[in-house]
């Protein structure tokens, strides 16, 4: 992987991890365009680095909220922070169970499945359009909501289904306040990303080569900076009910991906 390709893929990951357009789907499309010639180990290493970068950007954007949560947890009381943490844990369960039970099956959906990506992007477009037309409320995420949102996050493991799009749309359709929906969506994924990164590193499948340091570093920085911008921008867009623009974008890219896979 050359330097320019690493930077471009890093920017794509950083932007699409937070914008509701599917980071996995766009990375699959980008690899198809570039002609992905990396071996599985190199591809996995680069993916882990990009995910670590977006997790770090989330932590930076929500550093005050995360600090408040930790301060509340150490009070060892059933306070708002403890309840929020339990909701985060509940939201993680579906993705963890499905991810561990069907890891090989999920991996089979990646690697040039452009037709699948196209159809999943169309589903994302429909979800975003429905959420954009939903009425805004002042409700918080309930424990039941957390489980349902967690199920939508698990479904978003498919390339082309936007994780942020699915979880934010599900939250809004359940009647959760838009700003709170975005906050919960972004914070709920941090433990999952860090856990996945730790699992991949501890498994021994990740081996950093000295020749990879520069492209990996460039990809990390690009994903981190673009992630910071996208995360902040997305919170403002959700609050102002601007998801329909992303719905149109996903529909157009999805149709292009379907057409490409069928005729080329």
CSV table of C-alpha atoms in Angstrom, one decimal:
chain,number,residue,atom,x,y,z
A,1,UNK,CA,0.0,0.0,0.0
A,2,UNK,CA,1.5,3.3,-1.0
A,3,UNK,CA,1.4,6.6,0.9
A,4,UNK,CA,-1.3,8.3,-1.1
A,5,UNK,CA,-3.6,5.2,-1.0
A,6,UNK,CA,-3.2,5.0,2.8
A,7,UNK,CA,-4.1,8.7,3.2
A,8,UNK,CA,-7.2,8.4,1.0
A,9,UNK,CA,-8.4,5.3,2.8
A,10,UNK,CA,-7.7,7.0,6.1
A,11,UNK,CA,-9.8,10.0,5.1
A,12,UNK,CA,-12.6,7.7,3.9
A,13,UNK,CA,-12.6,5.7,7.2
A,14,UNK,CA,-12.6,8.9,9.3
A,15,UNK,CA,-15.4,10.6,7.5
A,16,UNK,CA,-17.6,7.5,6.9
A,17,UNK,CA,-17.3,6.1,10.4
A,18,UNK,CA,-19.3,9.1,11.7
A,19,UNK,CA,-21.3,10.2,8.6
A,20,UNK,CA,-24.2,7.9,8.0
A,21,UNK,CA,-22.9,6.4,4.7
A,22,UNK,CA,-21.2,3.2,5.9
A,23,UNK,CA,-17.4,3.2,6.4
A,24,UNK,CA,-17.1,-0.6,5.6
A,25,UNK,CA,-19.1,-0.2,2.4
A,26,UNK,CA,-17.0,2.8,1.2
A,27,UNK,CA,-13.7,1.0,2.1
A,28,UNK,CA,-14.9,-2.0,0.0
A,29,UNK,CA,-15.7,0.3,-2.9
A,30,UNK,CA,-12.4,2.2,-2.5
A,31,UNK,CA,-10.4,-1.1,-2.5
A,32,UNK,CA,-12.3,-2.2,-5.6
A,33,UNK,CA,-11.4,1.1,-7.3
A,34,UNK,CA,-7.8,0.9,-6.3
A,35,UNK,CA,-7.5,-2.8,-7.0
A,36,UNK,CA,-6.8,-4.2,-3.6
A,37,UNK,CA,-3.6,-6.3,-3.9
A,38,UNK,CA,-2.8,-6.4,-0.2
A,39,UNK,CA,-2.5,-9.8,1.5
A,40,UNK,CA,-5.1,-10.5,4.2
A,41,UNK,CA,-2.7,-9.8,7.1
A,42,UNK,CA,-1.7,-6.4,5.7
A,43,UNK,CA,-5.3,-5.5,5.1
A,44,UNK,CA,-6.2,-6.5,8.7
A,45,UNK,CA,-3.4,-4.5,10.2
A,46,UNK,CA,-4.4,-1.4,8.3
A,47,UNK,CA,-8.1,-1.8,9.2
A,48,UNK,CA,-7.1,-2.1,12.9
A,49,UNK,CA,-5.0,1.0,12.7
A,50,UNK,CA,-7.9,3.0,11.1
A,51,UNK,CA,-10.4,1.8,13.7
A,52,UNK,CA,-8.1,2.8,16.5
A,53,UNK,CA,-7.8,6.3,15.0
A,54,UNK,CA,-11.6,6.8,14.8
A,55,UNK,CA,-12.0,5.5,18.3
A,56,UNK,CA,-9.4,8.0,19.5
A,57,UNK,CA,-11.2,10.8,17.6
A,58,UNK,CA,-14.5,9.9,19.4
A,59,UNK,CA,-12.8,10.0,22.8
A,60,UNK,CA,-11.4,13.4,22.0
A,61,UNK,CA,-14.7,14.9,20.9
A,62,UNK,CA,-16.6,13.4,23.9
A,63,UNK,CA,-13.7,13.8,26.4
A,64,UNK,CA,-15.8,15.8,28.8
A,65,UNK,CA,-18.8,13.4,28.7
A,66,UNK,CA,-16.5,10.4,29.1
A,67,UNK,CA,-14.7,12.1,32.1
A,68,UNK,CA,-18.1,12.8,33.7
A,69,UNK,CA,-19.2,9.1,33.2
A,70,UNK,CA,-16.0,7.8,34.9
A,71,UNK,CA,-16.4,10.3,37.8
A,72,UNK,CA,-20.0,9.1,38.3
A,73,UNK,CA,-19.0,5.4,38.1
A,74,UNK,CA,-16.5,5.8,40.9
A,75,UNK,CA,-19.3,7.0,43.2
A,76,UNK,CA,-20.6,3.4,43.1
A,77,UNK,CA,-24.2,4.6,43.1
A,78,UNK,CA,-27.2,4.0,40.8
A,79,UNK,CA,-26.8,7.5,39.4
A,80,UNK,CA,-27.2,8.8,35.9
A,81,UNK,CA,-23.7,7.9,34.9
A,82,UNK,CA,-24.0,4.3,36.1
A,83,UNK,CA,-27.3,3.9,34.3
A,84,UNK,CA,-25.8,5.3,31.1
A,85,UNK,CA,-22.9,2.9,31.4
A,86,UNK,CA,-25.3,0.0,31.8
A,87,UNK,CA,-27.2,1.1,28.7
A,88,UNK,CA,-23.9,1.2,26.8
A,89,UNK,CA,-23.1,-2.4,27.9
A,90,UNK,CA,-26.6,-3.6,26.9
A,91,UNK,CA,-26.2,-2.0,23.5
A,92,UNK,CA,-23.0,-3.9,23.0
A,93,UNK,CA,-24.3,-7.4,23.7
A,94,UNK,CA,-26.0,-8.1,20.3
A,95,UNK,CA,-22.9,-7.1,18.3
A,96,UNK,CA,-20.6,-9.0,20.6
A,97,UNK,CA,-22.7,-12.2,20.4
A,98,UNK,CA,-23.2,-12.1,16.7
A,99,UNK,CA,-19.6,-11.0,16.0
A,100,UNK,CA,-18.2,-13.9,18.0
A,101,UNK,CA,-20.7,-16.5,16.9
A,102,UNK,CA,-20.6,-15.7,13.2
A,103,UNK,CA,-17.2,-14.2,12.7
A,104,UNK,CA,-16.3,-16.3,9.7
A,105,UNK,CA,-19.7,-15.8,8.1
A,106,UNK,CA,-19.4,-12.0,8.5
A,107,UNK,CA,-15.9,-12.0,7.0
A,108,UNK,CA,-17.3,-13.7,3.9
A,109,UNK,CA,-19.4,-10.6,3.2
A,110,UNK,CA,-16.3,-8.6,2.7
A,111,UNK,CA,-13.7,-8.7,-0.1
A,112,UNK,CA,-15.3,-7.3,-3.3
A,113,UNK,CA,-19.0,-7.9,-2.6
A,114,UNK,CA,-19.9,-4.7,-4.4
A,115,UNK,CA,-23.5,-5.9,-5.3
A,116,UNK,CA,-24.2,-6.5,-1.6
A,117,UNK,CA,-22.7,-3.2,-0.6
A,118,UNK,CA,-25.0,-1.5,-3.2
A,119,UNK,CA,-28.2,-3.0,-1.9
A,120,UNK,CA,-27.2,-2.4,1.8
A,121,UNK,CA,-26.6,1.3,1.0
A,122,UNK,CA,-30.1,1.5,-0.4
A,123,UNK,CA,-31.4,0.1,2.9
A,124,UNK,CA,-29.3,2.8,4.7
A,125,UNK,CA,-30.9,5.4,2.5
A,126,UNK,CA,-34.4,4.3,3.5
A,127,UNK,CA,-33.5,4.3,7.2
A,128,UNK,CA,-32.1,7.8,7.0
A,129,UNK,CA,-35.1,9.2,5.1
A,130,UNK,CA,-37.5,7.8,7.7
A,131,UNK,CA,-35.5,9.1,10.6
A,132,UNK,CA,-35.2,12.6,9.0
A,133,UNK,CA,-39.0,12.8,8.9
A,134,UNK,CA,-39.5,11.6,12.4
A,135,UNK,CA,-40.6,14.2,15.1
A,136,UNK,CA,-38.0,15.4,17.5
A,137,UNK,CA,-38.6,14.8,21.2
A,138,UNK,CA,-36.8,15.4,24.5
A,139,UNK,CA,-36.7,11.7,25.5
A,140,UNK,CA,-33.5,9.9,26.6
A,141,UNK,CA,-32.4,6.4,25.7
A,142,UNK,CA,-34.2,3.8,27.9
A,143,UNK,CA,-32.8,0.4,28.8
A,144,UNK,CA,-35.2,-1.2,26.3
A,145,UNK,CA,-34.1,1.3,23.6
A,146,UNK,CA,-30.5,0.5,24.3
A,147,UNK,CA,-31.1,-3.2,23.4
A,148,UNK,CA,-33.0,-2.4,20.2
A,149,UNK,CA,-30.3,0.1,19.2
A,150,UNK,CA,-27.7,-2.6,19.9
A,151,UNK,CA,-29.5,-4.9,17.5
A,152,UNK,CA,-29.4,-2.3,14.8
A,153,UNK,CA,-25.7,-1.9,15.5
A,154,UNK,CA,-25.2,-5.7,15.0
A,155,UNK,CA,-27.1,-5.6,11.7
A,156,UNK,CA,-24.8,-2.8,10.6
A,157,UNK,CA,-21.9,-5.2,10.6
A,158,UNK,CA,-22.9,-5.9,7.0
A,159,UNK,CA,-20.9,-3.8,4.6
A,160,UNK,CA,-23.1,-1.0,3.3
A,161,UNK,CA,-25.3,-0.7,6.3
A,162,UNK,CA,-24.1,2.5,8.1
A,163,UNK,CA,-23.5,1.8,11.8
A,164,UNK,CA,-24.0,5.5,12.8
A,165,UNK,CA,-26.9,5.8,10.3
A,166,UNK,CA,-28.6,2.6,11.6
A,167,UNK,CA,-28.2,3.4,15.3
A,168,UNK,CA,-29.1,7.1,15.1
A,169,UNK,CA,-32.1,6.3,12.8
A,170,UNK,CA,-33.3,3.6,15.2
A,171,UNK,CA,-32.9,5.9,18.2
A,172,UNK,CA,-34.8,8.8,16.5
A,173,UNK,CA,-37.6,6.4,15.3
A,174,UNK,CA,-37.9,5.2,18.9
A,175,UNK,CA,-38.5,8.7,20.0
A,176,UNK,CA,-35.1,9.6,21.4
A,177,UNK,CA,-33.9,13.2,21.2
A,178,UNK,CA,-31.7,13.7,18.2
A,179,UNK,CA,-28.7,15.1,20.0
A,180,UNK,CA,-28.9,12.4,22.6
A,181,UNK,CA,-29.3,9.8,19.9
A,182,UNK,CA,-26.1,11.0,18.2
A,183,UNK,CA,-24.2,11.1,21.5
A,184,UNK,CA,-25.3,7.5,22.4
A,185,UNK,CA,-24.5,6.2,18.9
A,186,UNK,CA,-20.9,7.5,18.9
A,187,UNK,CA,-20.1,6.5,22.5
A,188,UNK,CA,-21.6,3.0,22.3
A,189,UNK,CA,-19.2,2.0,19.6
A,190,UNK,CA,-15.9,3.0,21.4
A,191,UNK,CA,-15.8,0.0,23.7
A,192,UNK,CA,-16.5,-2.3,20.7
A,193,UNK,CA,-13.8,-0.8,18.6
A,194,UNK,CA,-11.2,-0.9,21.3
A,195,UNK,CA,-12.2,-4.5,22.2
A,196,UNK,CA,-11.9,-5.6,18.5
A,197,UNK,CA,-8.6,-3.9,18.2
A,198,UNK,CA,-7.3,-5.6,21.4
A,199,UNK,CA,-8.6,-9.0,20.2
A,200,UNK,CA,-6.9,-8.7,16.8
A,201,UNK,CA,-3.6,-7.6,18.4
A,202,UNK,CA,-3.7,-10.4,21.1
A,203,UNK,CA,-4.6,-13.0,18.5
A,204,UNK,CA,-1.2,-12.6,17.0
A,205,UNK,CA,-2.6,-11.9,13.5
A,206,UNK,CA,-1.2,-8.3,13.7
A,207,UNK,CA,2.5,-7.9,12.8
A,208,UNK,CA,3.9,-4.5,12.1
A,209,UNK,CA,6.7,-4.4,9.5
A,210,UNK,CA,9.1,-1.5,9.4
A,211,UNK,CA,8.3,-0.9,5.8
A,212,UNK,CA,4.6,-0.3,6.8
A,213,UNK,CA,5.2,2.4,9.5
A,214,UNK,CA,5.0,5.4,7.2
A,215,UNK,CA,1.7,4.4,5.3
A,216,UNK,CA,0.2,3.1,8.6
A,217,UNK,CA,1.0,6.4,10.4
A,218,UNK,CA,-0.3,8.4,7.5
A,219,UNK,CA,-3.5,6.5,7.4
A,220,UNK,CA,-3.9,6.8,11.2
A,221,UNK,CA,-3.4,10.6,11.1
A,222,UNK,CA,-5.8,11.0,8.2
A,223,UNK,CA,-8.5,8.9,9.8
A,224,UNK,CA,-8.0,10.7,13.2
A,225,UNK,CA,-8.3,14.3,11.8
A,226,UNK,CA,-11.1,13.5,9.4
A,227,UNK,CA,-12.9,11.6,12.2
A,228,UNK,CA,-12.7,14.7,14.4
A,229,UNK,CA,-14.3,16.9,11.8
A,230,UNK,CA,-16.9,14.3,10.8
A,231,UNK,CA,-18.0,13.5,14.4
A,232,UNK,CA,-18.4,17.2,15.3
A,233,UNK,CA,-20.2,17.9,12.0
A,234,UNK,CA,-22.5,14.9,12.3
A,235,UNK,CA,-23.8,16.0,15.7
A,236,UNK,CA,-24.8,19.4,14.3
A,237,UNK,CA,-26.4,17.8,11.2
A,238,UNK,CA,-28.5,15.3,13.2
A,239,UNK,CA,-29.7,18.1,15.5
A,240,UNK,CA,-30.8,20.2,12.4
A,241,UNK,CA,-32.6,17.2,10.7
A,242,UNK,CA,-30.3,17.0,7.7
A,243,UNK,CA,-30.2,13.3,7.2
A,244,UNK,CA,-32.1,13.4,4.0
A,245,UNK,CA,-29.0,14.6,2.2
A,246,UNK,CA,-27.1,11.5,3.2
A,247,UNK,CA,-30.1,9.4,2.3
A,248,UNK,CA,-29.9,10.7,-1.3
A,249,UNK,CA,-26.1,10.2,-1.3
A,250,UNK,CA,-26.4,6.6,-0.2
A,251,UNK,CA,-29.1,5.9,-2.8
A,252,UNK,CA,-27.0,7.3,-5.6
A,253,UNK,CA,-23.8,5.5,-4.5
A,254,UNK,CA,-25.8,2.3,-3.9
A,255,UNK,CA,-27.3,2.4,-7.4
A,256,UNK,CA,-23.9,3.1,-8.9
A,257,UNK,CA,-22.4,0.1,-7.0
A,258,UNK,CA,-25.2,-2.2,-8.2
A,259,UNK,CA,-24.8,-1.0,-11.8
A,260,UNK,CA,-21.0,-1.4,-11.6
A,261,UNK,CA,-21.2,-5.0,-10.2
A,262,UNK,CA,-23.8,-6.0,-12.8
A,263,UNK,CA,-22.3,-4.5,-16.0
A,264,UNK,CA,-18.6,-4.3,-15.4
